[in-house]
PDB file of C-alpha atoms in Angstrom:
ATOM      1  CA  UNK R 400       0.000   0.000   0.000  1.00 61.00           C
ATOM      2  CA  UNK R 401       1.057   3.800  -0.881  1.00 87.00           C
ATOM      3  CA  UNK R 402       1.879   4.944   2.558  1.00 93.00           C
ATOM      4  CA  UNK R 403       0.498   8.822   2.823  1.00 96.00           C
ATOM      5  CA  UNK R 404       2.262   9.466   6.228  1.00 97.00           C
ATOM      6  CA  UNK R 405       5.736   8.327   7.415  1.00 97.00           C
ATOM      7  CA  UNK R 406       7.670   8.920  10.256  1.00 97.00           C
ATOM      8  CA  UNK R 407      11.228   8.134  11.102  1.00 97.00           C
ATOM      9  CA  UNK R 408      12.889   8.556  14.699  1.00 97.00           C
ATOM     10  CA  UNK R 409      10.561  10.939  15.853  1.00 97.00           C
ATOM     11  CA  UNK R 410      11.747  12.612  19.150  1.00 96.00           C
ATOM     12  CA  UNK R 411      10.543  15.517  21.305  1.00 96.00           C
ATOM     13  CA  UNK R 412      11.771  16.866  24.694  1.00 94.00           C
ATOM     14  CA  UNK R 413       9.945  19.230  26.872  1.00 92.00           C
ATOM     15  CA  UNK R 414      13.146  20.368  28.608  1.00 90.00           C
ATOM     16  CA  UNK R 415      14.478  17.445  30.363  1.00 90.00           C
ATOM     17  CA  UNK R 416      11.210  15.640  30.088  1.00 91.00           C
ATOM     18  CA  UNK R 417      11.431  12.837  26.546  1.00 92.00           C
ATOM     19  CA  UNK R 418       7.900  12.486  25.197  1.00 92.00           C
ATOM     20  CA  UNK R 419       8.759  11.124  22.350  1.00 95.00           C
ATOM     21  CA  UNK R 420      11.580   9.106  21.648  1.00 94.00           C
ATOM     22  CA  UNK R 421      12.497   7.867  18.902  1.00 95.00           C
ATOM     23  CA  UNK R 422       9.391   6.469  17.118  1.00 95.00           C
ATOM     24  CA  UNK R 423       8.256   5.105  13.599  1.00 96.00           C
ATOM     25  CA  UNK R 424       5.481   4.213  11.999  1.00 94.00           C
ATOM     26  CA  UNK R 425       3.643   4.645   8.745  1.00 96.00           C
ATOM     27  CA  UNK R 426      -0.399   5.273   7.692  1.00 97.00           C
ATOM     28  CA  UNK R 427      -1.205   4.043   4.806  1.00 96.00           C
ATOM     29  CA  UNK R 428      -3.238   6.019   2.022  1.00 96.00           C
ATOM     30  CA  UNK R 429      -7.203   5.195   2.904  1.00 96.00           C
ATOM     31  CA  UNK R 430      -6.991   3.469   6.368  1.00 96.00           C
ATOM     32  CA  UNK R 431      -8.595   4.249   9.612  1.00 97.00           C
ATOM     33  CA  UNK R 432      -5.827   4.598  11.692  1.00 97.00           C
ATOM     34  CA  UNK R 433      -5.755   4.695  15.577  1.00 94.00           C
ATOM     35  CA  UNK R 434      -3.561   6.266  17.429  1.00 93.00           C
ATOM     36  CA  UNK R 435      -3.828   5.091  21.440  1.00 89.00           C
ATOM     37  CA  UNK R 436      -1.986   5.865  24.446  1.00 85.00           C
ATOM     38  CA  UNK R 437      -2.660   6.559  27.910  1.00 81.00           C
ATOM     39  CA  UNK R 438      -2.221   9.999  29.227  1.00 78.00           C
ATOM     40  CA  UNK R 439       0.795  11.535  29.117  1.00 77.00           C
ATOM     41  CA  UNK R 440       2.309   8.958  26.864  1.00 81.00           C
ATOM     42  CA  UNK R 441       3.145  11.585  24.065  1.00 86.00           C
ATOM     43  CA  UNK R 442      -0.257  11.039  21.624  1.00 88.00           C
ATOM     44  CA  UNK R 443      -0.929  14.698  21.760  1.00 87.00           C
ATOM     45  CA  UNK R 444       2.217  15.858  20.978  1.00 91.00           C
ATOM     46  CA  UNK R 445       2.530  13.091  18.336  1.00 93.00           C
ATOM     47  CA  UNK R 446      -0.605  14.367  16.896  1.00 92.00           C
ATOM     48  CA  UNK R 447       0.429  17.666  16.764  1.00 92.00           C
ATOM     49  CA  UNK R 448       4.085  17.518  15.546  1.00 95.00           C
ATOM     50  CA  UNK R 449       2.465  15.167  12.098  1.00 94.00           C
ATOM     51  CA  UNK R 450      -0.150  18.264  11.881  1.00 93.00           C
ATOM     52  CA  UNK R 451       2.560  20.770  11.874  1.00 92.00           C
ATOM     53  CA  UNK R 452       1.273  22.515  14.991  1.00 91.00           C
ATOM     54  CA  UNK R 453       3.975  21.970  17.122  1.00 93.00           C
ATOM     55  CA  UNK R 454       7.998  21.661  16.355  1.00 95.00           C
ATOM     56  CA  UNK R 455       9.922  19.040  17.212  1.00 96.00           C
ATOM     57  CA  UNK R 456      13.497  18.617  18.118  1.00 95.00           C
ATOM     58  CA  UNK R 457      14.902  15.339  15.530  1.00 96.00           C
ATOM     59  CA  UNK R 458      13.780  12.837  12.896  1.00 96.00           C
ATOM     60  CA  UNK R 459      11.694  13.179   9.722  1.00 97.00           C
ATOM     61  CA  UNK R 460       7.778  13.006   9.208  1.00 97.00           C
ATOM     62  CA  UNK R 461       6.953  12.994   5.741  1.00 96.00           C
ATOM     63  CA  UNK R 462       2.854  13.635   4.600  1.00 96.00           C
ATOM     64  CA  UNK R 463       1.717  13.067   1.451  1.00 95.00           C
ATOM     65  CA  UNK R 464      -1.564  14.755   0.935  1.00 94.00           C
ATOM     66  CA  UNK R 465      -3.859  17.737   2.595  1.00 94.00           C
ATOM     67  CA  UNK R 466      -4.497  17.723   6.160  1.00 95.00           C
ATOM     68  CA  UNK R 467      -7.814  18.855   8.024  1.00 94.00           C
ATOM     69  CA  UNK R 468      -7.811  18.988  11.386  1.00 92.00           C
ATOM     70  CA  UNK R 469     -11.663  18.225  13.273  1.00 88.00           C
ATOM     71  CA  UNK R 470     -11.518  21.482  16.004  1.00 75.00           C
ATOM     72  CA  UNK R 471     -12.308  20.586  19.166  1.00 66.00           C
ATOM     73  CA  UNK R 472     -15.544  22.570  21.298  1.00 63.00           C
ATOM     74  CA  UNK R 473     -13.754  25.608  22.258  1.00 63.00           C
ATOM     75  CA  UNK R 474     -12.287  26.738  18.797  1.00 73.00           C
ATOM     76  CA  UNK R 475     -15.098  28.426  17.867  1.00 87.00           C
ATOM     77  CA  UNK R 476     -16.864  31.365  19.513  1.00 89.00           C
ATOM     78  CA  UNK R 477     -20.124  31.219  21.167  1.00 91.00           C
ATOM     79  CA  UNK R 478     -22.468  33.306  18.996  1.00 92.00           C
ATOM     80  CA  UNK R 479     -21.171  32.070  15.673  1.00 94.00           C
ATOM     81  CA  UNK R 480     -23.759  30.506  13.144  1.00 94.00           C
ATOM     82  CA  UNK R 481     -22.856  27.317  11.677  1.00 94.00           C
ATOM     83  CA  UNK R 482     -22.852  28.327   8.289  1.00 94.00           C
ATOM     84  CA  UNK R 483     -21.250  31.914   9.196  1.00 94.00           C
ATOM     85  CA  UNK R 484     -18.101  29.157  10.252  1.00 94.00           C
ATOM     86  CA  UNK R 485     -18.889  27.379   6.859  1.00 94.00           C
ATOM     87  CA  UNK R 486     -18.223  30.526   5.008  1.00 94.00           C
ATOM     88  CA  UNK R 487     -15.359  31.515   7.320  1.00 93.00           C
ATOM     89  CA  UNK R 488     -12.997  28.632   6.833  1.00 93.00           C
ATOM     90  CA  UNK R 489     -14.162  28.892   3.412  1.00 94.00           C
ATOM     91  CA  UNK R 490     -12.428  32.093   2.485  1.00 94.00           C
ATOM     92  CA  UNK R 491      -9.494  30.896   4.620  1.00 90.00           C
ATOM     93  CA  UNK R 492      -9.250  27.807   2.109  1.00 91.00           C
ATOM     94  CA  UNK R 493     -10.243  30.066  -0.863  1.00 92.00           C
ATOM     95  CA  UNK R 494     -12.889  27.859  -1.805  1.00 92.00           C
ATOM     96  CA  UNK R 495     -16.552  27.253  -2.311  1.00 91.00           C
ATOM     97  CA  UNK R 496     -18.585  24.921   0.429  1.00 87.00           C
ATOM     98  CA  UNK R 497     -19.349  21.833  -0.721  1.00 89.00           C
ATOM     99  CA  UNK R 498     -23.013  21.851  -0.501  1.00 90.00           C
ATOM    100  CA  UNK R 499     -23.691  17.976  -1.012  1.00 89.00           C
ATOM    101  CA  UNK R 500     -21.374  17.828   2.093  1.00 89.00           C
ATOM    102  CA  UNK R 501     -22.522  20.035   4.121  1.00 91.00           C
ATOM    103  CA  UNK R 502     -26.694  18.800   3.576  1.00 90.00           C
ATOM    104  CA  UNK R 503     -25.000  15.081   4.302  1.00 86.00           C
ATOM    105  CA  UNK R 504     -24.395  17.029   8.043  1.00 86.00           C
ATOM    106  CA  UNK R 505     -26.822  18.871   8.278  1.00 89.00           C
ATOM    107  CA  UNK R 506     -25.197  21.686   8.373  1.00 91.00           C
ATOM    108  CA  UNK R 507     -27.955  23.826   6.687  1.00 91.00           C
ATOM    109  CA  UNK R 508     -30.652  23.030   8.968  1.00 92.00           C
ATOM    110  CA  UNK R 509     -28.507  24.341  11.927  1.00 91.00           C
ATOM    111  CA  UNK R 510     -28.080  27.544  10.275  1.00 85.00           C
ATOM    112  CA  UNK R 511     -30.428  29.967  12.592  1.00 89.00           C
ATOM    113  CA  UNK R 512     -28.897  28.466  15.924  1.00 94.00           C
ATOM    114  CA  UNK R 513     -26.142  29.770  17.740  1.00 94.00           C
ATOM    115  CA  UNK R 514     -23.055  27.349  18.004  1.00 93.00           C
ATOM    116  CA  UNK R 515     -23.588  28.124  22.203  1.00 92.00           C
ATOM    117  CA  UNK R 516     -27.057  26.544  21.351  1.00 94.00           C
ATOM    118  CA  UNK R 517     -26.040  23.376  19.388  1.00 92.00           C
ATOM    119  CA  UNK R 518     -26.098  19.958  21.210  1.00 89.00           C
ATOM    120  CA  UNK R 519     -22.718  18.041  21.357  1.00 86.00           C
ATOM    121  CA  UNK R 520     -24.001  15.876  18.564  1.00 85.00           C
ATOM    122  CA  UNK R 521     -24.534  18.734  15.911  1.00 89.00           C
ATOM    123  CA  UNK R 522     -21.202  20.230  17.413  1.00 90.00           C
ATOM    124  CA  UNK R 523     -19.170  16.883  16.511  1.00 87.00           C
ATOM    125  CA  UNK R 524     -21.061  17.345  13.025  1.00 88.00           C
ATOM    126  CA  UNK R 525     -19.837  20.829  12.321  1.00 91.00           C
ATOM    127  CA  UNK R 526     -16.467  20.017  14.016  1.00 91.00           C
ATOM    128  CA  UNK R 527     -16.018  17.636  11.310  1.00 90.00           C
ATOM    129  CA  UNK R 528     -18.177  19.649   7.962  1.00 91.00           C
ATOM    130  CA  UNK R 529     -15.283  22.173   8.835  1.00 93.00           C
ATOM    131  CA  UNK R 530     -12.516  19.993   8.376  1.00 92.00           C
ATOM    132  CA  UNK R 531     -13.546  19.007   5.333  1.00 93.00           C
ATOM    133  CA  UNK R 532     -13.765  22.250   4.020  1.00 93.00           C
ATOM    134  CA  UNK R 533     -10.395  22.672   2.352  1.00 91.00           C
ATOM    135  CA  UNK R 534     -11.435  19.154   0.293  1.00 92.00           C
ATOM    136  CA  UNK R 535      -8.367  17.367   2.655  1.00 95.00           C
ATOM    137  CA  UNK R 536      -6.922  13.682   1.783  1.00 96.00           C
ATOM    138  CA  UNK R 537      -5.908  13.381   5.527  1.00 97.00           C
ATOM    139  CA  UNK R 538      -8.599  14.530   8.142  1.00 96.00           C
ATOM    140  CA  UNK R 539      -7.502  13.919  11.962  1.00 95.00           C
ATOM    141  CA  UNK R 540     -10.199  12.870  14.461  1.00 92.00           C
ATOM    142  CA  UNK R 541     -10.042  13.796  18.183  1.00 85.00           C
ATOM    143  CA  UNK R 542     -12.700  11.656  20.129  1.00 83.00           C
ATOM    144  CA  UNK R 543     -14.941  12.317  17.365  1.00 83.00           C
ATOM    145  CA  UNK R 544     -17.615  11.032  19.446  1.00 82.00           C
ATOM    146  CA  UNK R 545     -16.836  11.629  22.756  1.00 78.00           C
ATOM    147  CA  UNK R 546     -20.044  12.797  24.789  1.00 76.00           C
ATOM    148  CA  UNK R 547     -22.530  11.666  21.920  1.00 78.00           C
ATOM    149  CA  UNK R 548     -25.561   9.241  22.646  1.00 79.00           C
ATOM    150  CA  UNK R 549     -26.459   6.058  20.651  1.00 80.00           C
ATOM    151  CA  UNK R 550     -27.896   7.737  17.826  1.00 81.00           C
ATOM    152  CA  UNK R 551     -25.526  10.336  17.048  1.00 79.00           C
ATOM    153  CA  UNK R 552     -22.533   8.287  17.851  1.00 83.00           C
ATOM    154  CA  UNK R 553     -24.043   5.711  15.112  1.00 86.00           C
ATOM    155  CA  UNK R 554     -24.726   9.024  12.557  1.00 84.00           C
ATOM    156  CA  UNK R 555     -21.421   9.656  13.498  1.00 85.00           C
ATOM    157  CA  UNK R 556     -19.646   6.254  12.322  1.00 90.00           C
ATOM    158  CA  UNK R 557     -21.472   6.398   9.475  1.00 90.00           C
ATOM    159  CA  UNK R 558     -20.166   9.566   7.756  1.00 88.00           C
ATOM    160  CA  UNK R 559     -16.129   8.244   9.204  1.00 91.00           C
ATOM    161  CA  UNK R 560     -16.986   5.090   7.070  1.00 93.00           C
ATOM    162  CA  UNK R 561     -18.345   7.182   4.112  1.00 92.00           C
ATOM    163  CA  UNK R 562     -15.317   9.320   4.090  1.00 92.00           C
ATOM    164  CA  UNK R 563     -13.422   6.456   4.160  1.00 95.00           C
ATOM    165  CA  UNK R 564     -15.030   4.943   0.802  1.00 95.00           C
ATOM    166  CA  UNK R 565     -14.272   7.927  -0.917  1.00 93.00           C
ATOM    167  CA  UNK R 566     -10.427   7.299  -0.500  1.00 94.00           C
ATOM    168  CA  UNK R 567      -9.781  10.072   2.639  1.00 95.00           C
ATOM    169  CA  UNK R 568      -7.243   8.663   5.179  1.00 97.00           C
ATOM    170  CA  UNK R 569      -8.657   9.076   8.655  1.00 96.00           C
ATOM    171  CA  UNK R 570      -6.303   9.251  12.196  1.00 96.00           C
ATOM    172  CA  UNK R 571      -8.285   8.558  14.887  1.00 92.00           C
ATOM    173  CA  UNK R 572      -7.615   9.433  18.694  1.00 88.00           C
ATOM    174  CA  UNK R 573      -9.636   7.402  20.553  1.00 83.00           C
ATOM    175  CA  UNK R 574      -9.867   5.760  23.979  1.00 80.00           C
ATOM    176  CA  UNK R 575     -13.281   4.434  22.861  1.00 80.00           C
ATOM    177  CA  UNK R 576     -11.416   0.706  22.582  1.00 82.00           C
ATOM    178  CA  UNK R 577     -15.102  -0.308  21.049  1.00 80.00           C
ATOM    179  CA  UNK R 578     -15.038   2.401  18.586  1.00 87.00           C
ATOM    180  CA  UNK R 579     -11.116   1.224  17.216  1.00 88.00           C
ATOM    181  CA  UNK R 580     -12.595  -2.123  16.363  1.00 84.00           C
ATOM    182  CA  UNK R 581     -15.279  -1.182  14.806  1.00 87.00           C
ATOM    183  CA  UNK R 582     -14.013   1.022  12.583  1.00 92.00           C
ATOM    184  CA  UNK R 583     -10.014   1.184  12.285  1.00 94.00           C
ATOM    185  CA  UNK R 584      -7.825  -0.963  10.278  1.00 95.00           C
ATOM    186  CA  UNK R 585      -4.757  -0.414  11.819  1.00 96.00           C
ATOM    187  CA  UNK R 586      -3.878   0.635  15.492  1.00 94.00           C
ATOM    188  CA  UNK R 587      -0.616   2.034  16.984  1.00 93.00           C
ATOM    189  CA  UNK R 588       0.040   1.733  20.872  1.00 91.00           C
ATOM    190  CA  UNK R 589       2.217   4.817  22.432  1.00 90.00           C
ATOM    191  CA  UNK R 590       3.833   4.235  25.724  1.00 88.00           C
ATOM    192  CA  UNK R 591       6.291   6.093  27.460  1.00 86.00           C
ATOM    193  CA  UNK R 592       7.293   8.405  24.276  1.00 89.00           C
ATOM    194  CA  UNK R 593       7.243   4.898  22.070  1.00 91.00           C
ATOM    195  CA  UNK R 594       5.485   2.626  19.524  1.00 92.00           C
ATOM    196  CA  UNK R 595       4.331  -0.492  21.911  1.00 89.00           C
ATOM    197  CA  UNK R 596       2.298  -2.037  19.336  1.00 91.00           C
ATOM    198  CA  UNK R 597       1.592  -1.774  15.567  1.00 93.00           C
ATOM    199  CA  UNK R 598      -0.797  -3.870  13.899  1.00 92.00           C
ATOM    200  CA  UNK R 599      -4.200  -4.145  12.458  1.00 92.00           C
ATOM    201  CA  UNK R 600      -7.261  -4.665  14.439  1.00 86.00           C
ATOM    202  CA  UNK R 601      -7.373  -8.509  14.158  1.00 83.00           C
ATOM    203  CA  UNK R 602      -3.756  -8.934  15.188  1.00 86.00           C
ATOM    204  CA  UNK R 603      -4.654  -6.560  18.296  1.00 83.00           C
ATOM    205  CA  UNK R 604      -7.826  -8.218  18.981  1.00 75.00           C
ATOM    206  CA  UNK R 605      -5.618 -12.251  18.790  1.00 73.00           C
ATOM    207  CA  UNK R 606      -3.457 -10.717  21.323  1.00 70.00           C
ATOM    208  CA  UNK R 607      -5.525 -11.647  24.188  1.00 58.00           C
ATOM    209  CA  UNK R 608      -5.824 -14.865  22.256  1.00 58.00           C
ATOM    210  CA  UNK R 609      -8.725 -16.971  23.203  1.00 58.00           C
ATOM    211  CA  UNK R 610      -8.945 -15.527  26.645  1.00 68.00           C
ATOM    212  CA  UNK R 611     -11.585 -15.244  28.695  1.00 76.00           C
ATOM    213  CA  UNK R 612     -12.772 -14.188  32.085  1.00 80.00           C
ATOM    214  CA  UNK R 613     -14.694 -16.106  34.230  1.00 85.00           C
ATOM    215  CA  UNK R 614     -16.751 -14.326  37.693  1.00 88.00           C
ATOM    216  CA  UNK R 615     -18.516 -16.749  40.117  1.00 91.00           C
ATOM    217  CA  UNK R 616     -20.451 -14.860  42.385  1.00 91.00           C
ATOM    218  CA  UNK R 617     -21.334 -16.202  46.179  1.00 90.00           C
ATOM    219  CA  UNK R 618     -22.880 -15.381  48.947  1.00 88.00           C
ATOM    220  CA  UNK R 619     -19.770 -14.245  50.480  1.00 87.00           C
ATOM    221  CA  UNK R 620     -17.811 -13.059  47.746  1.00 89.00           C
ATOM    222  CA  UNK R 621     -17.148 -12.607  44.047  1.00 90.00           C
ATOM    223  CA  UNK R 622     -13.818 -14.464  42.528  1.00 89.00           C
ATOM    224  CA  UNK R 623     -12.679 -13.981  38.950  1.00 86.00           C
ATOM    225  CA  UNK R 624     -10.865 -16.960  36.726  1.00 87.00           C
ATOM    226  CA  UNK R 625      -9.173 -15.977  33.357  1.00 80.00           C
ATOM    227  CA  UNK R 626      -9.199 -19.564  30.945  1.00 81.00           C
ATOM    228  CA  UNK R 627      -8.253 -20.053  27.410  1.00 76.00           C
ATOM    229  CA  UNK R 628     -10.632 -23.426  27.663  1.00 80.00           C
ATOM    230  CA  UNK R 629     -13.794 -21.796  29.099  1.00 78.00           C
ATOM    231  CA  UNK R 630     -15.520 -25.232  29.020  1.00 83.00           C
ATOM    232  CA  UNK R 631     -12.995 -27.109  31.065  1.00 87.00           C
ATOM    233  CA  UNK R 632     -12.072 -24.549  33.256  1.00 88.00           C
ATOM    234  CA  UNK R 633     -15.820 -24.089  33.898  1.00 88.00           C
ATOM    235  CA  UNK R 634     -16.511 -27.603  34.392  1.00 88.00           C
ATOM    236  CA  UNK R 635     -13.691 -27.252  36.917  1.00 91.00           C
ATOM    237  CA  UNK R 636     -14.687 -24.940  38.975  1.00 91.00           C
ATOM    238  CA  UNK R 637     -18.335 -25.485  39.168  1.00 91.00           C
ATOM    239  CA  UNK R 638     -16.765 -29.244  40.621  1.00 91.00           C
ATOM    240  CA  UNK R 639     -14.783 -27.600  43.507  1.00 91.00           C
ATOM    241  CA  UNK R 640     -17.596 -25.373  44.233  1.00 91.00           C
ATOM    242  CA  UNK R 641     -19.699 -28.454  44.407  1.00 90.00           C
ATOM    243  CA  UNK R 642     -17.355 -30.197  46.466  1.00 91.00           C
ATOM    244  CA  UNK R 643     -17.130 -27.438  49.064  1.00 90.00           C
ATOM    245  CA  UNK R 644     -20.741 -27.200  49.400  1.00 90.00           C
ATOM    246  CA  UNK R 645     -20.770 -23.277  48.319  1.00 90.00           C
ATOM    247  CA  UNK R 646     -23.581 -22.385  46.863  1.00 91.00           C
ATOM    248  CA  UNK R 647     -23.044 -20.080  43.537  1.00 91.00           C
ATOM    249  CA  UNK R 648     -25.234 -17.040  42.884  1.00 90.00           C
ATOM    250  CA  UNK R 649     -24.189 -15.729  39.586  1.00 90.00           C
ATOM    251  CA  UNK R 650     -21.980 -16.929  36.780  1.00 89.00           C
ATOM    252  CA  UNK R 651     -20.881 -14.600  34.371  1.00 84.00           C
ATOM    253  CA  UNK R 652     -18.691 -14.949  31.105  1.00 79.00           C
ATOM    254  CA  UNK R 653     -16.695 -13.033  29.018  1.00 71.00           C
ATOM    255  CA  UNK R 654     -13.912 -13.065  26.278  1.00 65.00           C
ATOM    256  CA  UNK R 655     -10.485 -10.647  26.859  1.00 61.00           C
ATOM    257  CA  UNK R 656     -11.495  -7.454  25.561  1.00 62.00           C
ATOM    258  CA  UNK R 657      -9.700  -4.583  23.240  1.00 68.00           C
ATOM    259  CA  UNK R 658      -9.368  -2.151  26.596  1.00 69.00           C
ATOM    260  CA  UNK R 659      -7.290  -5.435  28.784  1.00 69.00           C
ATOM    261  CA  UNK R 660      -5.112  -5.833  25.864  1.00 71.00           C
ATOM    262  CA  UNK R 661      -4.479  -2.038  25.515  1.00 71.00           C
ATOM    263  CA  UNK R 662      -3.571  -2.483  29.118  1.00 73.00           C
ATOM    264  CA  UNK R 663      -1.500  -5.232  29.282  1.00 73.00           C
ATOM    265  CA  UNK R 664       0.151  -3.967  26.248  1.00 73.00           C
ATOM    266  CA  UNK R 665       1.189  -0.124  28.337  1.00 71.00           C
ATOM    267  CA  UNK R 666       2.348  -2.419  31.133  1.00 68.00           C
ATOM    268  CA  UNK R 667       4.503  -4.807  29.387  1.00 62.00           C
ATOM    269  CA  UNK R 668       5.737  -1.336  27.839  1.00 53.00           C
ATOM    270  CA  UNK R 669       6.220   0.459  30.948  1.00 54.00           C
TER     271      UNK R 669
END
């Protein structure tokens, strides 16, 4: 695959303080690409040194294409109109709105409110119509759905994945581990100023293997088992509860998730 964004030894003190140390990786041209780390792992500033808002002190990041950049809440002022912003960024772009884009947001309908007045839904919406203004082949996503309920969250996914299909390259900050596997490709893991994990989803997600976590709930207490054979260890257990004449309340089941391979992956880092 063309790869629209490479990076080569990356590194970036804050005084005495290395965020970033050395890393590398590549995006490839129309991928959903996540970028994870805990706080104060050096995502931000990664993030911000491939945008070109922030200098950094050695290595090489090369970008291939147009950047947009979704704003987050507080870029714009209160009593803006939506389409006042449209026409804004517009003339900083010296272009023409895209109007087939902007009705796909709903951008028009908004037009009479306030941005003060929008809910965080339509704000995510016009966060994102805005960054798309300048027609980019690169368009960075900050918890793009952060605060959002079922439906707009869904809305939301849908317009990533149709951006997508038209050949845009998306970067996605996230610590929505649900969100990554639903709609990333690839995922990088930042710890400690470096790259703990590259890979695509699946090869994230087989990580934890066949893994999964077992909670028998008593009277008395609640224990937790982790199996890679849930029927034998199971079977097992419900045995030597029998045998000890406890009595089991609740059983509950499930596999290793995204968010306990994250983790594991930041410790084993760390």
């Amino acid at each position: 695959m063309k790869n629209i964004i490479e990076i080569k030894e990356l590194k970036k003190n804050y005084g005495a303080n290395s965020v970033l140390k050395g890393i590398n990786l590549t995006v490839h041209k129309g991928e959903i690409f996540a970028l994870l780390g805990v706080n104060g792992a050096g995502k931000t500033t990664a993030l911000e040194c491939i945008e070109g808002l922030r200098a950094y002190d050695s290595g090489n990041i090369t970008v291939n294409g147009k950047i947009g950049i979704q704003l987050q809440s507080s870029a714009l002022q209160a009593y803006i109109k939506p389409m006042e912003a449209v026409k804004l960024f517009a003339n900083w772009h010296k272009t023409t709105p895209d109007k087939e884009m902007l009705n796909s947001f709903g951008i028009p309908e908004l037009s009479k409110k306030k941005y003060a007045d929008l809910s965080t839904g339509q704000k995510r919406r016009l966060h994102l119509a805005l960054a798309l203004i300048g027609n980019p082949d690169i368009i960075f996503l900050d918890e793009p759905t952060a605060g959002l309920d079922v439906e707009g969250r869904v809305s939301l996914h849908e317009q990533i994945r149709a951006l997508k299909s038209q050949g845009k390259t998306i970067i996605l900050a996230s610590h929505d581990m649900a969100e990554v596997e639903e709609l990333c490709d690839r995922v990088a893991v930042l710890s400690n100023g470096n790259i703990a994990f590259i890979g695509t989803v699946d090869e994230f997600t087989a990580m934890g293997g066949k893994r999964h976590i077992i909670r028998i709930k008593t009277a008395d207490e609640q224990k937790e088992y982790e199996t890679e054979n849930i029927t034998e260890t199971l079977f097992t257990l419900l045995s030597e509860y029998k045998q000890k004449g406890i009595s089991i309340s609740e059983i509950q089941t499930d596999r290793v998730t995204l968010e306990q391979n994250f983790i594991n992956i930041v410790r084993g880092a760390d």
